[in-house]
Amino acid sequence: MLTVNDFLELAPFKEFKVVSGFKGLTNKISSVNIMDNPDALDWFSPGEMLITSGYFFKNDKDMQNTLVHQLKAINCPALIIKPRRYLGDIPENMKQLSNELTIPIIEMPYGIAFSKVMMRVMEELSGEHDILNKQSLDIHNEFFQLSLHGGGLQKISDALSHMMDSSIFLCDQNWRLLNSSMIELVHSGKETYLSQQFFDSLPPEFENIQKPLVRRFLVEDKEMCCVIMPVFFNNTPYGFIVVWDLTQKLTDHHFIALENGCMAFALERIQIREIERTRNRIRQDFFDELLAGKITSSTSLTNLADLHGIDLTLWYTAYVLKVEFQDLFSDDLLEAAHQEENKMKQISRFIAKQTNKSPKTFLIFHRKKQIIILVGTSPKVTIEDKISLKTEMEELIHSIELNFSHCILYCGIGRLTKQLFDINLSFYEAQEALRLTQTKTIKQKAYHFDDFTIHHFLKDNVSQKEMHKLFSYTLGELYEHDQKFQSELIETLDCWVFNQLNIAETARQLYIHRNSLLYRIEKIQRILLLDLKDSEEILKVQLALKIYHMLYQKNS
């Protein structure tokens, strides 16, 4: 291995002068490079001897000190400076630091070209590549065996921790900790390293830099060296490897270990994603067939339910949530579809998190702009449980809309089924309830199929001619008044009846003043000549309003 001393003994470099850092003359050189700006430090490899004119730090003492510290962090064996033209004399503060950190600073004669130094050093080093290649092959083989036998992230981090003799953190692309292998740390907690200081040290668009960066941090009065390696495969980011509290000098051996660790990490992440995608596809196919009523064998249903962890002893209810997005996505159709799919996944995960502690069982998946939820409850269902279905769903929808701006949700709820075989019927009812919500003047967030019992009775048993006749007899004059004067008296009546003639609640839902509502009600009673305190009259009005939603509203 070529040392700094060996380099100085070479014939072309006998006039080179060591000005400081004499204790580092045994430092080993693995390569040589030119440094012309401070940002270039992030691109150098360990063991690279660096040559510079000193132009970029000539008048900046802080940068000079930072530079020497960074050279130590990346295990630079020596710094060769060509003074006089830009720098003048080599600063004393740099000499002092190089002595402390054992990094030789070498003064280069003015007449020698940088390229001559690089070519001569590389000639000397060419015979050492065979050893490095053998080390690289051994490291590659170890990680290959781990991947081949499904070692998982824990074994990958353990192997890398052993090779680096440091703590290893494996993070996803959002810096969420996936796994770790811990050597003794002076601080407590696995995520102490993800401090603001840590993120502030990263250059802009760091996630696009496919090489390791070296940083130094002060933690509990102790300086620590940290290596951060983005993980890419086929230009796709899969996360980051963080080597924390590196206890030894960086070498090519370490970087080879990191590169192979990245490959193993990326392959493991790809495998996990593919397994998850396949599992989701199988699960989606099962639910599609179940909701379509295509599973007719009890044996098949039992086996599939066991496979997907579904309890067949529960009674199930189908919920269908329609999600409407308002000006949220890109103008590009493909990009918009991708963004919408991601948003639907986020909402589904949010629902899963919100319902995680519920005593009920929630099976959640999405199709296009609908989120489907199958809720399993104990067979000992009370009337209170049934009443709470809509209330709980409205509270959940409110929570979703608070956390996801530009989203509006409505929900249809089917009836409770005593066996999973019949969930397709509940699903149909939920879809039908959701469809009928579009005809309602009073926009609740959740409707149960039973809310439309009278609607279905009228549709299935009363002719349209008779329905028109009943409506004309009961609310015809009010409808004609609205058509003539573009008023909203039928909608006002509908809201008032829905709220059981409660003035305050009706005014709140219609966003009008109480006195304005009282004026409208007086006008409605004057036109209809009805006593709305009479139960028979109220029943006629309710039936007429149902007919209005079925036959008139969509045409008005």
XYZ file of C-alpha atoms in Angstrom:
556
model
C 0.000 0.000 0.000
C 1.369 3.386 -0.998
C 1.849 5.732 1.980
C 2.417 9.481 2.013
C 6.087 8.813 2.818
C 6.351 6.451 -0.170
C 4.803 9.129 -2.384
C 7.387 11.710 -1.254
C 10.208 9.266 -2.028
C 9.177 9.004 -5.693
C 11.657 10.742 -7.997
C 9.308 13.419 -9.460
C 8.168 14.541 -5.998
C 11.405 14.869 -4.009
C 11.075 18.654 -4.082
C 7.606 18.503 -2.471
C 7.762 19.953 1.076
C 5.774 18.730 4.096
C 4.796 21.827 6.109
C 2.629 20.209 8.833
C 0.949 16.983 9.944
C 4.198 14.987 10.097
C 2.587 12.260 12.242
C 0.357 11.343 9.289
C 3.135 10.412 6.872
C 2.186 6.746 7.246
C -1.367 7.439 6.022
C -2.285 5.156 3.137
C -3.147 6.488 -0.312
C -5.768 4.683 -2.381
C -6.174 7.309 -5.122
C -5.591 10.967 -5.974
C -7.993 13.732 -7.014
C -8.258 17.484 -7.618
C -10.325 19.731 -5.314
C -11.492 23.086 -6.681
C -14.545 23.878 -4.454
C -15.801 22.882 -0.982
C -18.926 21.066 -2.285
C -16.656 18.621 -4.109
C -15.819 16.988 -0.753
C -19.105 15.082 -0.942
C -17.895 13.344 -4.092
C -14.499 12.104 -2.927
C -13.773 8.565 -1.785
C -11.840 7.563 1.367
C -8.084 7.369 0.959
C -7.970 9.916 -1.874
C -5.054 12.336 -1.613
C -6.296 15.763 -2.726
C -4.555 18.485 -4.744
C -5.734 22.103 -4.744
C -4.634 25.636 -5.595
C -6.415 26.922 -2.473
C -8.305 29.547 -4.452
C -11.777 28.864 -2.994
C -10.671 29.133 0.656
C -7.876 31.705 0.411
C -9.614 34.469 2.455
C -11.994 32.410 4.621
C -10.545 31.135 7.905
C -13.754 29.299 8.891
C -13.829 27.487 5.573
C -10.160 26.561 5.958
C -10.856 24.970 9.369
C -14.007 23.240 8.123
C -12.083 21.905 5.143
C -9.408 20.240 7.284
C -12.059 18.695 9.545
C -13.941 17.349 6.520
C -10.716 15.875 5.119
C -10.298 14.010 8.375
C -13.915 12.764 8.197
C -13.404 11.269 4.721
C -9.998 9.830 5.697
C -7.979 11.950 3.296
C -4.315 10.846 3.660
C -2.797 14.227 2.710
C -3.588 17.628 1.216
C -1.266 18.957 -1.494
C -1.466 22.727 -1.980
C 0.078 24.683 -4.839
C 0.530 28.109 -3.174
C 1.876 31.454 -4.381
C -0.457 32.067 -7.328
C -3.748 32.288 -5.359
C -3.214 31.388 -1.729
C 0.118 32.931 -0.830
C 1.568 31.313 2.268
C -0.295 28.327 3.711
C -2.369 29.665 6.672
C -1.091 28.890 10.174
C -4.527 27.766 11.383
C -4.566 25.044 8.699
C -1.091 23.897 9.708
C -2.098 23.732 13.359
C -5.240 21.681 12.591
C -3.335 19.347 10.290
C -0.911 18.645 13.151
C -3.787 17.905 15.524
C -5.631 15.684 13.041
C -2.487 14.051 11.572
C -3.267 15.099 7.993
C -0.064 16.142 6.234
C -0.184 19.400 4.268
C 2.335 19.285 1.447
C 3.536 22.295 -0.501
C 3.766 21.607 -4.233
C 6.380 23.399 -6.388
C 4.892 25.901 -8.822
C 6.191 24.340 -12.041
C 4.654 20.842 -11.663
C 1.264 20.093 -13.241
C -1.567 18.460 -11.276
C -1.948 15.828 -14.006
C 1.647 14.654 -13.542
C 1.004 13.928 -9.855
C -2.191 12.044 -10.628
C -0.684 9.900 -13.376
C 2.376 8.925 -11.337
C 0.369 7.977 -8.244
C -2.067 5.872 -10.274
C 0.872 4.004 -11.834
C 2.117 3.099 -8.368
C -1.349 2.005 -7.219
C -2.280 -0.114 -10.231
C -0.770 -3.263 -8.748
C -2.919 -3.008 -5.607
C -6.277 -3.364 -7.342
C -6.178 -7.162 -7.304
C -6.381 -7.195 -3.507
C -9.251 -4.730 -3.542
C -11.098 -6.765 -6.182
C -10.810 -9.891 -4.032
C -12.226 -8.018 -1.023
C -15.032 -6.692 -3.199
C -15.851 -10.216 -4.414
C -15.964 -11.575 -0.850
C -18.286 -8.797 0.302
C -20.507 -9.217 -2.740
C -20.738 -12.968 -2.123
C -21.762 -12.457 1.517
C -24.633 -10.108 0.629
C -25.621 -12.304 -2.320
C -26.001 -15.276 0.018
C -28.095 -13.162 2.392
C -30.443 -12.119 -0.426
C -30.564 -15.637 -1.874
C -31.695 -17.156 1.425
C -34.172 -14.398 2.267
C -32.129 -12.917 5.071
C -34.380 -9.886 5.518
C -33.510 -6.348 6.549
C -32.273 -7.367 10.000
C -29.547 -9.648 8.653
C -28.556 -7.045 6.071
C -28.146 -4.367 8.746
C -26.322 -6.824 11.041
C -23.857 -7.797 8.291
C -23.234 -4.174 7.337
C -22.820 -3.183 10.987
C -20.176 -5.903 11.403
C -18.287 -4.786 8.272
C -18.412 -1.092 9.234
C -18.017 -1.701 12.983
C -20.718 0.943 13.506
C -24.431 1.334 14.170
C -26.541 0.939 11.028
C -29.979 2.441 10.387
C -32.066 1.383 7.390
C -34.707 3.991 6.466
C -37.329 4.195 3.738
C -37.427 7.109 1.281
C -39.402 9.182 3.830
C -36.735 8.570 6.517
C -39.015 6.210 8.463
C -36.827 3.774 10.413
C -37.235 0.228 9.016
C -34.483 -1.611 10.840
C -31.291 -1.056 12.793
C -28.240 -2.789 14.214
C -26.915 -0.940 17.215
C -23.374 -0.684 18.480
C -23.052 1.174 21.804
C -24.106 4.787 21.344
C -23.496 7.658 23.696
C -27.049 8.906 23.181
C -30.314 7.170 23.961
C -33.002 6.248 21.465
C -32.791 4.941 17.903
C -34.023 8.140 16.266
C -31.772 10.671 18.027
C -29.676 10.817 14.873
C -32.648 12.165 12.856
C -32.280 15.629 14.334
C -32.702 18.977 12.621
C -28.918 19.249 12.638
C -28.784 15.996 10.656
C -31.186 17.187 7.946
C -29.676 20.676 7.760
C -26.327 19.105 6.908
C -27.667 17.443 3.749
C -27.179 19.257 0.414
C -30.211 20.249 -1.737
C -31.830 17.334 -3.586
C -29.640 14.935 -1.638
C -32.058 12.091 -2.414
C -30.948 12.288 -6.061
C -27.241 11.883 -5.251
C -26.356 8.240 -5.700
C -23.218 8.199 -3.552
C -22.387 8.320 0.160
C -21.837 11.557 2.064
C -19.742 11.930 5.215
C -20.807 14.295 8.000
C -19.602 15.100 11.526
C -21.975 15.822 14.420
C -21.584 16.849 18.031
C -23.758 14.578 20.211
C -23.605 14.906 24.003
C -20.248 16.688 23.749
C -18.766 13.906 21.626
C -17.926 14.346 17.949
C -19.328 11.560 15.793
C -18.730 10.667 12.165
C -21.767 9.715 10.085
C -22.029 8.247 6.560
C -25.328 8.658 4.681
C -25.941 6.500 1.607
C -29.009 6.892 -0.671
C -30.320 3.538 -1.912
C -31.191 3.402 -5.620
C -31.959 0.620 -8.074
C -32.692 1.334 -11.749
C -32.927 5.043 -10.827
C -35.728 4.306 -8.340
C -35.140 5.437 -4.718
C -35.779 2.832 -2.027
C -34.461 4.569 1.082
C -31.267 5.440 2.934
C -28.535 3.678 4.874
C -27.117 5.672 7.771
C -23.801 4.596 9.339
C -23.711 6.277 12.738
C -20.716 6.778 15.039
C -18.103 5.405 12.637
C -15.217 4.362 14.904
C -12.481 3.827 12.292
C -11.071 5.543 9.226
C -13.041 5.171 6.020
C -11.477 2.911 3.410
C -12.442 1.564 0.010
C -13.388 -1.622 1.851
C -16.108 0.324 3.702
C -17.492 1.891 0.551
C -17.593 -1.477 -1.217
C -19.514 -2.859 1.758
C -21.937 0.088 1.557
C -22.510 -0.347 -2.182
C -23.254 -4.056 -1.808
C -25.393 -3.386 1.255
C -27.399 -0.901 -0.815
C -27.981 -3.501 -3.507
C -29.143 -6.092 -0.953
C -31.357 -3.504 0.753
C -32.946 -2.437 -2.560
C -33.584 -6.042 -3.624
C -35.175 -6.800 -0.255
C -37.431 -3.749 -0.572
C -38.396 -4.757 -4.116
C -39.218 -8.271 -2.956
C -41.338 -6.980 -0.058
C -43.208 -4.632 -2.412
C -43.904 -7.402 -4.912
C -45.127 -9.770 -2.194
C -47.375 -7.019 -0.818
C -48.652 -6.155 -4.307
C -49.469 -9.815 -5.014
C -51.139 -10.230 -1.626
C -53.243 -7.108 -2.235
C -54.205 -8.331 -5.706
C -55.358 -11.707 -4.329
C -57.234 -9.949 -1.542
C -58.839 -7.534 -4.026
C -59.949 -10.428 -6.270
C -61.478 -12.189 -3.265
C -63.500 -9.124 -2.248
C -64.569 -8.476 -5.851
C -65.963 -12.005 -6.135
C -67.522 -11.834 -2.663
C -69.334 -8.543 -3.373
C -70.472 -9.830 -6.756
C -71.980 -12.923 -5.093
C -69.747 -15.273 -7.098
C -68.564 -17.327 -4.107
C -71.256 -19.954 -3.647
C -69.382 -22.784 -1.925
C -69.210 -22.682 1.873
C -65.933 -24.623 1.745
C -64.385 -22.077 -0.630
C -65.600 -19.197 1.521
C -64.201 -20.800 4.692
C -60.801 -21.411 3.086
C -60.592 -17.916 1.606
C -61.750 -16.300 4.843
C -59.020 -18.181 6.739
C -56.453 -17.055 4.148
C -57.411 -13.396 4.575
C -57.982 -13.525 8.335
C -61.747 -12.917 8.228
C -63.937 -14.043 11.140
C -67.006 -15.841 9.749
C -68.755 -15.850 13.142
C -69.397 -12.082 12.927
C -72.327 -10.314 11.294
C -71.277 -7.901 8.569
C -72.508 -4.572 7.201
C -71.300 -2.976 3.973
C -70.363 0.717 3.866
C -69.575 2.487 0.586
C -67.871 5.887 0.754
C -67.838 8.089 -2.324
C -64.842 10.452 -2.422
C -65.088 13.675 -4.421
C -61.864 15.637 -5.053
C -61.980 19.357 -5.746
C -59.258 20.781 -8.055
C -56.567 18.721 -6.403
C -54.588 17.004 -9.140
C -52.366 17.660 -12.162
C -53.722 18.591 -15.582
C -51.844 15.603 -16.997
C -54.319 12.694 -17.012
C -51.794 9.963 -16.172
C -50.218 12.010 -13.402
C -53.657 12.924 -12.053
C -54.680 9.248 -11.967
C -51.495 8.403 -10.063
C -52.067 11.232 -7.574
C -55.693 10.203 -7.066
C -54.683 6.594 -6.405
C -52.133 7.724 -3.805
C -54.724 9.952 -2.127
C -57.215 7.070 -1.955
C -54.534 4.894 -0.349
C -53.790 7.623 2.196
C -57.475 7.963 3.101
C -57.822 4.162 3.409
C -54.795 4.046 5.736
C -56.247 6.923 7.753
C -59.538 5.035 8.196
C -57.638 1.915 9.256
C -55.728 3.936 11.841
C -58.861 5.672 13.136
C -60.747 2.375 13.534
C -57.807 0.391 14.890
C -59.032 0.436 18.496
C -62.710 -0.188 17.710
C -64.289 -3.390 19.103
C -65.723 -3.956 15.618
C -63.741 -5.553 12.773
C -63.050 -3.319 9.756
C -62.122 -4.717 6.328
C -61.101 -1.738 4.172
C -60.233 -1.494 0.477
C -60.839 0.952 -2.356
C -61.965 0.827 -5.978
C -61.606 3.933 -8.126
C -63.304 6.768 -6.191
C -65.045 4.518 -3.690
C -63.793 3.184 -0.371
C -65.584 0.005 0.677
C -65.705 -1.007 4.323
C -67.106 -4.282 5.637
C -67.799 -3.893 9.346
C -68.021 -7.059 11.428
C -69.937 -6.949 14.709
C -70.912 -9.442 17.376
C -74.213 -11.290 16.696
C -75.536 -9.676 19.893
C -76.517 -6.486 18.077
C -78.857 -4.046 19.822
C -81.056 -1.312 18.387
C -78.567 1.195 19.829
C -75.816 -0.425 17.740
C -77.872 0.031 14.598
C -78.618 3.678 15.382
C -74.935 4.339 16.060
C -73.898 3.116 12.600
C -74.695 6.416 10.883
C -73.432 8.551 13.761
C -70.057 6.805 13.864
C -69.675 7.027 10.088
C -70.576 10.730 10.012
C -67.946 11.387 12.718
C -65.366 9.419 10.713
C -66.195 11.329 7.517
C -65.889 14.626 9.388
C -62.459 13.566 10.650
C -61.348 12.572 7.126
C -62.477 15.890 5.635
C -60.581 17.780 8.344
C -57.351 15.889 7.619
C -57.678 15.797 3.819
C -58.555 19.198 2.401
C -60.351 19.449 -0.953
C -62.104 16.120 -0.277
C -65.873 15.655 0.197
C -67.256 12.272 1.242
C -70.704 10.663 1.345
C -71.571 7.211 2.615
C -74.201 4.600 1.892
C -74.849 1.860 4.464
C -76.389 -1.526 3.735
C -78.340 -3.695 6.122
C -76.735 -6.093 8.588
C -76.173 -9.622 7.238
C -75.988 -12.653 9.497
C -73.560 -14.494 7.231
C -70.791 -13.309 4.957
C -72.426 -15.122 2.029
C -75.070 -12.373 1.928
C -72.682 -9.415 2.087
C -73.238 -8.829 -1.643
C -76.852 -7.887 -0.818
C -75.705 -5.423 1.842
C -73.173 -4.030 -0.633
C -75.907 -3.493 -3.249
C -78.054 -1.735 -0.656
C -75.147 0.521 0.343
C -74.575 1.423 -3.322
C -78.281 2.127 -3.748
C -78.381 4.290 -0.606
C -75.363 6.213 -1.894
C -77.042 6.718 -5.278
C -80.247 8.007 -3.698
C -78.353 10.535 -1.591
C -77.836 12.520 -4.791
C -81.612 13.186 -4.929
C -81.807 14.443 -1.339
C -82.193 18.120 -0.551
C -80.916 17.583 2.988
C -77.339 16.454 2.482
C -76.347 14.227 5.347
C -72.924 12.556 5.209
C -74.270 9.026 5.693
C -77.520 7.340 4.706
C -78.720 3.863 5.616
C -80.605 1.765 3.083
C -83.544 1.706 5.514
C -83.807 5.502 5.163
C -85.269 4.832 1.705
C -87.833 2.157 2.647
C -90.768 4.368 1.664
C -88.964 5.289 -1.555
C -88.725 1.636 -2.543
C -92.313 0.940 -1.443
C -93.624 3.732 -3.654
C -91.437 2.731 -6.576
C -92.450 -0.955 -6.444
C -96.157 -0.632 -5.550
C -97.519 2.718 -6.748
C -97.751 3.792 -10.372
C -96.206 7.053 -11.476
C -99.652 8.328 -12.402
C -100.898 7.853 -8.846
C -97.726 9.395 -7.403
C -98.142 12.474 -9.630
C -101.754 12.695 -8.508
C -100.873 12.551 -4.775
C -98.088 15.113 -5.195
C -100.270 17.490 -7.198
C -103.027 17.241 -4.591
C -100.676 17.795 -1.637
C -97.759 20.017 -2.745
C -98.713 20.958 -6.313
C -99.458 24.621 -5.595
C -96.205 25.017 -3.657
C -94.249 23.451 -6.555
C -95.914 25.805 -9.070
C -95.099 28.788 -6.851
C -91.428 27.783 -6.772
C -91.365 27.349 -10.535
C -93.000 30.722 -11.144
C -91.040 32.821 -8.648
C -87.772 30.789 -8.495
C -88.237 30.355 -4.747
C -87.158 27.441 -2.546
C -90.233 26.787 -0.456
C -90.348 23.005 -1.068
C -86.697 22.671 -0.014
C -87.482 24.728 3.093
C -90.462 22.494 3.911
C -88.371 19.370 3.306
C -85.655 20.540 5.715
C -88.205 21.608 8.346
C -90.033 18.265 8.270
C -86.700 16.383 8.302
C -85.731 18.243 11.496
C -89.100 17.419 13.122
C -90.308 21.023 12.835
C -87.345 22.325 14.856
C -86.966 25.992 13.885
C -83.415 26.542 15.197
C -81.885 23.434 13.568
C -83.674 24.063 10.263
C -82.444 27.674 10.110
C -78.891 26.478 10.852
C -78.947 23.875 8.046
C -80.418 26.326 5.534
C -77.960 29.090 6.571
C -80.781 31.618 7.027
C -81.955 33.769 9.924
C -84.672 32.394 12.213
C -87.061 35.220 11.249
C -86.512 34.466 7.545
C -87.433 30.835 8.197
C -90.588 31.806 10.133
C -91.618 34.036 7.220
C -91.158 31.150 4.765
C -93.131 28.707 6.954
C -96.001 31.177 7.254
C -96.009 31.553 3.471
C -95.946 27.727 2.974
C -98.923 27.256 5.313
C -100.830 30.072 3.577
C -100.293 28.477 0.127
C -101.048 24.878 1.179
C -103.793 25.576 3.750
C -102.428 22.690 5.824
C -102.154 22.239 9.569
C -98.657 20.806 9.914
C -99.244 19.968 13.572
C -101.730 17.298 12.496
C -100.103 13.832 12.137
C -102.246 12.883 9.117
C -101.320 16.086 7.317
C -97.629 15.550 8.123
C -97.807 11.996 6.718
C -99.271 13.281 3.452
C -96.551 15.931 3.220
C -93.838 13.359 3.901
C -95.145 11.053 1.166
C -95.392 13.978 -1.242
C -91.818 14.984 -0.459
C -90.645 11.425 -1.174
C -92.404 11.611 -4.529
C -90.815 15.008 -5.171
C -87.338 13.500 -4.755
C -88.229 10.559 -6.992
C -90.020 12.310 -9.844
C -89.625 16.074 -9.734
C -86.346 17.176 -8.220
C -84.096 15.791 -10.973
C -86.171 17.691 -13.547
C -86.356 20.961 -11.653
